[in-house]
Coordinates of C-alpha atoms in Angstrom, one line a residue:
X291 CA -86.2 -17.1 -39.9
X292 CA -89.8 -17.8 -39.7
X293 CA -92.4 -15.9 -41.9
X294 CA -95.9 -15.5 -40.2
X295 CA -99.3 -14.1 -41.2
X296 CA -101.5 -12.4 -39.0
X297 CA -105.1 -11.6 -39.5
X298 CA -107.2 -9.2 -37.3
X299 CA -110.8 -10.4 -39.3
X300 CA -114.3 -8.0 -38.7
X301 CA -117.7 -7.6 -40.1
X302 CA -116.9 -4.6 -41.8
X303 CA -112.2 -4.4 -42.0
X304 CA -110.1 -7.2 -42.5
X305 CA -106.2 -6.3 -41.5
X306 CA -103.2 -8.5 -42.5
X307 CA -100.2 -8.5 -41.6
X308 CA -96.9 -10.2 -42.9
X309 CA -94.4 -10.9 -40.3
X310 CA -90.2 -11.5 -40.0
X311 CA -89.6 -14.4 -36.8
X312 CA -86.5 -14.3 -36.3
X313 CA -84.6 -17.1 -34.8
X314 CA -83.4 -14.9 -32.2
X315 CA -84.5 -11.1 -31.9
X316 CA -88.1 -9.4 -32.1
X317 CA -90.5 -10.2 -35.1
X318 CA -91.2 -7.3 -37.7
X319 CA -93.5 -6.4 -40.0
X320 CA -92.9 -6.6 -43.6
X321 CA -96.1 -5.5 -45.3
X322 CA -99.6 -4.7 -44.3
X323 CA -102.8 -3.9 -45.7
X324 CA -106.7 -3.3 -44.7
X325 CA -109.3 -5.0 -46.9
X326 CA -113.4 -4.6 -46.5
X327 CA -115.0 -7.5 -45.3
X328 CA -117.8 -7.8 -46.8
X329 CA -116.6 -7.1 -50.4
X330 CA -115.2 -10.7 -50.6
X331 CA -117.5 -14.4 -50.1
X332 CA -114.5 -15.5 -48.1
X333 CA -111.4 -14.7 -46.0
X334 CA -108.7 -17.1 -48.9
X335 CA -109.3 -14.3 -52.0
X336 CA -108.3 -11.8 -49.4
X337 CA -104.9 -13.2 -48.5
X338 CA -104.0 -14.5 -51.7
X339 CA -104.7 -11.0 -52.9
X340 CA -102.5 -9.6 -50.6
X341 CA -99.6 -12.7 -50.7
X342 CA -99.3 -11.3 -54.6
X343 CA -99.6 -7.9 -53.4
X344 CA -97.0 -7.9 -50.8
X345 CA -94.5 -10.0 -53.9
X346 CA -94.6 -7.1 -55.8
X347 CA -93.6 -5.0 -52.6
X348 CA -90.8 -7.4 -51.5
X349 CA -89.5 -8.8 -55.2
X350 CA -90.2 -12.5 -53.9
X351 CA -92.6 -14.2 -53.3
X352 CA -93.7 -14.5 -49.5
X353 CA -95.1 -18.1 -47.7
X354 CA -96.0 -17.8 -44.6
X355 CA -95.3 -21.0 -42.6
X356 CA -97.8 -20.2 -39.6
X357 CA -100.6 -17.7 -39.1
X358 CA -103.6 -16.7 -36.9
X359 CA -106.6 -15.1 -37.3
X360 CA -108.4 -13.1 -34.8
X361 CA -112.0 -13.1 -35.0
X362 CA -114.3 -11.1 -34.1
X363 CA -116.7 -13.8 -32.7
X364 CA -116.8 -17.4 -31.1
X365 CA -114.3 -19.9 -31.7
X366 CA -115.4 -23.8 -31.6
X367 CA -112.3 -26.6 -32.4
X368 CA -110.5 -24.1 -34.3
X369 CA -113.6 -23.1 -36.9
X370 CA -115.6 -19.8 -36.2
X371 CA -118.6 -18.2 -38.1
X372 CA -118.7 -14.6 -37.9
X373 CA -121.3 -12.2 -36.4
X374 CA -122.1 -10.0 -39.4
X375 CA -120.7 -12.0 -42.0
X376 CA -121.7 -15.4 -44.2
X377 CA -118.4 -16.4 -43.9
X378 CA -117.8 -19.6 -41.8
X379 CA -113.7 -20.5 -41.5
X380 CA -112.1 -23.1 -40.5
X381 CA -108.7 -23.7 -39.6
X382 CA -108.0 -27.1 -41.4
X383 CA -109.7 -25.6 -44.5
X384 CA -108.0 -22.7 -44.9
X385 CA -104.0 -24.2 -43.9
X386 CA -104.7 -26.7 -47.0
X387 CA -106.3 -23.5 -49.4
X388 CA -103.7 -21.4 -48.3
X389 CA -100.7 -23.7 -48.2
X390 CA -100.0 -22.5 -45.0
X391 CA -98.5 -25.1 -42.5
X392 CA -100.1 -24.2 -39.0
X393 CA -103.4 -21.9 -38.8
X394 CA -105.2 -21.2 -35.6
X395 CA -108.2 -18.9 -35.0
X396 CA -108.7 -16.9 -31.4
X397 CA -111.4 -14.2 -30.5
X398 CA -110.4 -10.8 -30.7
X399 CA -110.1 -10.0 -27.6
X400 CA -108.0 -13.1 -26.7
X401 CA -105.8 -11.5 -29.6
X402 CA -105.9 -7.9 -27.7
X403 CA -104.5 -10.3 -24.6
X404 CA -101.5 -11.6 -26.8
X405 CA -101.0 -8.2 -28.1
X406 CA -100.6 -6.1 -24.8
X407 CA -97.5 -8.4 -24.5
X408 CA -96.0 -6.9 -27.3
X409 CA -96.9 -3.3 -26.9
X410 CA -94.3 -0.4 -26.0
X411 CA -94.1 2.8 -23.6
X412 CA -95.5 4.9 -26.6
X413 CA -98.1 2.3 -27.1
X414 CA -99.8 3.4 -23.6
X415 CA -101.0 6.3 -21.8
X416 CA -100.5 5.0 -17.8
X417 CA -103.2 6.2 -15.6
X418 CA -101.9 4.6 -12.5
X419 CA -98.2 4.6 -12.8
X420 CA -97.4 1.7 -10.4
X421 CA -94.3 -1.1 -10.5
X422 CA -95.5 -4.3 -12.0
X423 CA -95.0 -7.4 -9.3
X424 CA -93.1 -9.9 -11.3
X425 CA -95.1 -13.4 -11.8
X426 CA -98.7 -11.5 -11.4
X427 CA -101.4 -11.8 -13.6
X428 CA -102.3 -9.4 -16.3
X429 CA -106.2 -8.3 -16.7
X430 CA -107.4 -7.0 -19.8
X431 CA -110.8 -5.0 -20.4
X432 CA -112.0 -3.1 -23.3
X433 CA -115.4 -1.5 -24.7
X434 CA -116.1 -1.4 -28.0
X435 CA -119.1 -2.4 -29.7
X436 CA -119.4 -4.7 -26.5
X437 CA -117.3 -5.4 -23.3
X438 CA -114.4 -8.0 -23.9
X439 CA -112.7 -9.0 -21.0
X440 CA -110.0 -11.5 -20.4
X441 CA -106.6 -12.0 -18.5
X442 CA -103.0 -13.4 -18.6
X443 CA -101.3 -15.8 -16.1
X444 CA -97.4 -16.1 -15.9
X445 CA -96.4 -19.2 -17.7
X446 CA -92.9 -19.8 -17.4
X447 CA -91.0 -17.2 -19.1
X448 CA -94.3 -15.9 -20.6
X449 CA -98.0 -15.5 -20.3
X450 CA -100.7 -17.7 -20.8
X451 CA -103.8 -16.1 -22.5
X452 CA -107.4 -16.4 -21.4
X453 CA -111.1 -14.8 -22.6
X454 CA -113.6 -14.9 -20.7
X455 CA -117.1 -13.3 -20.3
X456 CA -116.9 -10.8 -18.6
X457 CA -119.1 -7.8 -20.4
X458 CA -122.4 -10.5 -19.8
X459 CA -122.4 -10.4 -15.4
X460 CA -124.5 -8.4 -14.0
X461 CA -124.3 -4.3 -14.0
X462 CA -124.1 -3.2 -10.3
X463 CA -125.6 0.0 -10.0
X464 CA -123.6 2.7 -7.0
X465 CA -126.1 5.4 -6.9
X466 CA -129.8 6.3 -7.0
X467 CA -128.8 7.6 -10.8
X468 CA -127.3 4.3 -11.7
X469 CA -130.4 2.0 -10.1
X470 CA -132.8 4.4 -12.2
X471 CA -131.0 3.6 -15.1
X472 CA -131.0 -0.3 -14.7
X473 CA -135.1 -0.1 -13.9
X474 CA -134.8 2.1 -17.2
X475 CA -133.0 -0.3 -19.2
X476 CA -135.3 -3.3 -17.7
X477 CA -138.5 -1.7 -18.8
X478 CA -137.2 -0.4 -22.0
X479 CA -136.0 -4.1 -23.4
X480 CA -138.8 -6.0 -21.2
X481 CA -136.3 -8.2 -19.7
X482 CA -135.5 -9.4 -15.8
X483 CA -131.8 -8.9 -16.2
X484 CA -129.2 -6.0 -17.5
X485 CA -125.7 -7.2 -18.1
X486 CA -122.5 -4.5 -18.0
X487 CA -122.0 -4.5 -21.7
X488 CA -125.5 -3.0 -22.1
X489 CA -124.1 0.0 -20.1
X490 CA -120.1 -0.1 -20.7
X491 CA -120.0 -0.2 -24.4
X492 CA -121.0 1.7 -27.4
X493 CA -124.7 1.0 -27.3
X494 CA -124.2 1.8 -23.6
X495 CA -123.4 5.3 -24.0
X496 CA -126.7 5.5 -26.4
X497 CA -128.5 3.9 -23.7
X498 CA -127.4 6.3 -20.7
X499 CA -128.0 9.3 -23.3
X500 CA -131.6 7.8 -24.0
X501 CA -131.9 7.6 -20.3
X502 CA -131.0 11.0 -19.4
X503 CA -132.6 12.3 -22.0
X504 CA -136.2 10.9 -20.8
X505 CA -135.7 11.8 -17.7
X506 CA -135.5 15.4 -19.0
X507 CA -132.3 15.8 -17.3
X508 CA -131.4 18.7 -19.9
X509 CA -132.8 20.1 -23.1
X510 CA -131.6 17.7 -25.8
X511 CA -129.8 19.0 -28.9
X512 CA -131.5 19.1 -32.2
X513 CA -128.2 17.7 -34.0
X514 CA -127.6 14.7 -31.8
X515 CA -131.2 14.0 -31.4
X516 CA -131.5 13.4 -35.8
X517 CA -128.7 11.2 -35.3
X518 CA -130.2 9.2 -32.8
X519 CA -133.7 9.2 -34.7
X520 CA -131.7 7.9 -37.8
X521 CA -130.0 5.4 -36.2
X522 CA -133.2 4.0 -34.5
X523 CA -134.9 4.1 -38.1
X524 CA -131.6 1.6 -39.1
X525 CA -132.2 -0.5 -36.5
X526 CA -131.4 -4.4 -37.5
X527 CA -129.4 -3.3 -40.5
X528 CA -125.8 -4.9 -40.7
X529 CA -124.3 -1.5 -41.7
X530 CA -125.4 2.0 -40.0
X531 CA -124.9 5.4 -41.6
X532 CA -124.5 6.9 -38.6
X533 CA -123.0 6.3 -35.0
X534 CA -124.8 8.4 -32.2
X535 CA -122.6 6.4 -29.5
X536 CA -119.5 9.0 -31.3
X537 CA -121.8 12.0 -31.9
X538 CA -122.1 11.7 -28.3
X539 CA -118.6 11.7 -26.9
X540 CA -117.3 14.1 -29.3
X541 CA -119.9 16.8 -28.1
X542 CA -118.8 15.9 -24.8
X543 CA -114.8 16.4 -25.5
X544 CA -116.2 19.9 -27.1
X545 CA -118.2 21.1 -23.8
X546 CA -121.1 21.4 -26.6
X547 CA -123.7 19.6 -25.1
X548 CA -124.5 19.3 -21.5
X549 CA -126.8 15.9 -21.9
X550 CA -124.1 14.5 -23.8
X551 CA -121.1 15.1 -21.1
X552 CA -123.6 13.7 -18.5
X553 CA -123.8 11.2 -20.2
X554 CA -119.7 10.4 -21.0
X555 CA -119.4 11.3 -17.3
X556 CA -121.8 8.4 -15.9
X557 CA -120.5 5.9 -18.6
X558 CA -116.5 6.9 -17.8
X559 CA -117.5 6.2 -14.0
X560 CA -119.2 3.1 -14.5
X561 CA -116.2 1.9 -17.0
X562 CA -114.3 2.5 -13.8
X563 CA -116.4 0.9 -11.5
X564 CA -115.9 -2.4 -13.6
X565 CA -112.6 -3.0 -14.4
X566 CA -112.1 -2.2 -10.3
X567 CA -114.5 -4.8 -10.3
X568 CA -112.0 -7.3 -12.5
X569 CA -109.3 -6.2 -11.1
X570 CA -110.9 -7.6 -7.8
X571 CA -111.2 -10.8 -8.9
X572 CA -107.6 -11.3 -11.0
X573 CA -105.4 -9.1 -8.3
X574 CA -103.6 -8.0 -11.3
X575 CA -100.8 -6.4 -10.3
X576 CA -98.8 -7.2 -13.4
X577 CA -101.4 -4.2 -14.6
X578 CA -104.6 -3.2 -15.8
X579 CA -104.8 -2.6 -19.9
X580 CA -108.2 -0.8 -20.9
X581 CA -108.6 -1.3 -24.6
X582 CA -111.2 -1.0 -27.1
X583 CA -111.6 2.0 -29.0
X584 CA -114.1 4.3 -27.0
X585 CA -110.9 4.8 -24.2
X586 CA -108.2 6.0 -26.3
X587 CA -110.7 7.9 -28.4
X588 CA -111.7 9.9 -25.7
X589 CA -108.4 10.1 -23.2
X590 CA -109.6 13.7 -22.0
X591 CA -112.7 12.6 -20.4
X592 CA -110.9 9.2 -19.2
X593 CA -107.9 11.5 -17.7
X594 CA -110.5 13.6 -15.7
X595 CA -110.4 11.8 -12.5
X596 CA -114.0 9.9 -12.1
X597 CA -112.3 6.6 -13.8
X598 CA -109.7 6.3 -11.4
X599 CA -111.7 7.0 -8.4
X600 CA -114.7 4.3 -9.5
X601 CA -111.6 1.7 -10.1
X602 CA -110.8 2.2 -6.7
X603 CA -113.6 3.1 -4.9
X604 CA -113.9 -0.7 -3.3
X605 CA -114.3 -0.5 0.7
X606 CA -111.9 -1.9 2.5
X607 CA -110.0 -3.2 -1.1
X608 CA -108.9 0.2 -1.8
X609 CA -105.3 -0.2 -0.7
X610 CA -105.2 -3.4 -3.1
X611 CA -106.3 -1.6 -6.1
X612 CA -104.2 1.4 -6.0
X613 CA -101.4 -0.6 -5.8
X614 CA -102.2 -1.6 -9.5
X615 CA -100.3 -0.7 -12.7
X616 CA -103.5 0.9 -15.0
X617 CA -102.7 1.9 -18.6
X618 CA -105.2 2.9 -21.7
X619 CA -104.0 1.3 -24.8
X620 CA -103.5 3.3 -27.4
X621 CA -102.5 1.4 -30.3
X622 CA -105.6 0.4 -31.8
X623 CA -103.4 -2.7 -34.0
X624 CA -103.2 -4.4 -30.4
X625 CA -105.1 -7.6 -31.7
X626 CA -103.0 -7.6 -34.9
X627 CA -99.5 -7.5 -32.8
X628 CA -101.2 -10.1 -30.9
X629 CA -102.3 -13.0 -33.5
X630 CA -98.7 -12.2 -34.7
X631 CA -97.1 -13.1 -31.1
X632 CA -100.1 -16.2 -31.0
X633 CA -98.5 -17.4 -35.0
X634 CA -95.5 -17.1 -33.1
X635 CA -96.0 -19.7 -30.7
X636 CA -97.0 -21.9 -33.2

């Protein structure tokens, strides 16, 4: 029986996780807990304090023998400094401050690659329900606060896990709409390129609203439009008070707001139009996982049709892509069931 620890590590939540290996069977969980960030100068006080925690849960006390952390943020030789935090960790520091034996660090979103190994039928809502060709590669894409991207490749009896990055090629505007938007986005940050995380992410649904909304498309809303002017005021500023990017998607699931299901509409289509556009590239017919929060947060609009038909809406490639398994995650834990499979492997 081996015991593992596995991280899922933020600016803003850290989750652990304590997990059973064993020698033969499927790992489970035997405690878990969410922490914030940035009240602690360090990841260590945060799993020691929940190592005692979990003792008093489990009437022993546990030591994890492996563990791995995902980070939101690069990794370099095992050590990684995150984006909105002063903490900078490092593998070999924190296996000897720890006691732990084995520690590795991966980016999130290689975790989320790990992790849609380990996922279930409940797990996933299957918008193209298509067989899985054995020995294929798995693609992974997700929008979030960015665009992560990354793939698997059958390795022996498993997978082997790659990031990439994806979110920063180009955007490749379809329509007259779409090319406005890309002179738009051009003008409005004074720059010569716009790369498909400015468009397919959280900002990006801001930044197609802001579009839309100066191109008077329709009468903005007085709610959404103090949101917006309250986050521009918080511009820069680590921690936000409010999150137009949500304001807008939720008055779109409601039918409330006509600029803001334009503006879910062009972003579901152009969420679409890339991971066709990975998909491509990989020929993933071991299946397509969209991940990331903004998919499984707004199924309904995702489930409407326009995602589907940009994912396949290649030319002459359109027989190859509809042959594709595509399912929306919907456990939002995939990174943390995926630094536990990662431990693992250890």
């Amino acid at each position: 029986m081996t015991l593992l620890l596995a991280g899922d590590i933020g600016g803003t939540k850290t989750l652990l996780r304590l997990v059973e290996l064993p020698t033969e069977g499927s790992m489970y969980s035997l405690d878990e807990a969410t922490y914030d960030s940035p009240h602690y100068p360090d990841l260590v006080p945060i799993v020691e304090k929940f190592l005692g925690a979990a003792a008093e849960h489990l009437g022993y006390t546990p030591l994890p023998q492996k563990a791995c952390f995902a980070i939101a943020g690069p990794i370099v030789n095992n050590t990684a400094k995150l984006t909105n935090l002063t903490w900078a960790l490092d593998a070999k520091r924190l296996e000897k401050e720890l006691g732990i034996g084995s520690i590795v660090l991966i980016n999130d979103f290689a975790a989320v690659g790990y992790g849609v190994l380990g996922l279930t039928e409940s797990d996933l809502h299957t918008l193209q329900n298509r067989q899985p060709q054995p020995n294929a590669p798995i693609a992974v894409i997700g929008a979030g606060t960015g665009l992560g991207q990354g793939f698997l490749v059958p390795q022996g009896n498993s997978y082997e896990v790659f990031g990439s990055e994806g979110g920063h090629a180009d955007f490749a505007p379809r329509s007259e709409l779409e090319f406005d938007l890309l002179k738009y986005l051009r003008d409005k940050h004074d720059i010569d390129r716009i790369s498909v995380e400015r468009v397919v992410s959280g900002q990006g649904i801001v930044a197609i609203y802001q579009f839309l909304r100066d191109r008077n498309y329709c009468q903005e809303s007085p709610e959404i439009q103090e949101i917006v002017r309250i986050w521009k005021q918080q511009t820069g500023r680590s921690e936000k008070t409010v999150d137009p990017a949500a304001a807008i998607s939720k008055a779109a699931l409601a039918k409330s707001d006509r600029l803001s299901e334009q503006t879910m509409q062009m972003f579901v289509e152009a969420y679409g139009a890339e991971a066709g556009n990975l998909a491509l590239k990989l020929l993933p017919y071991g299946g397509v996982y969209i991940a990331g929060g903004i998919a499984a947060k707004n199924l309904p609009l995702m489930l409407e049709g326009s995602f589907i038909h940009a994912f396949t809406n290649k030319g002459r490639m359109r027989t190859l892509l509809e042959k594709m398994p595509v399912h929306i995650v919907l456990n939002q834990q995939v990174g943390l069931i995926g630094a536990a499979i990662c431990a693992g492997r250890l």
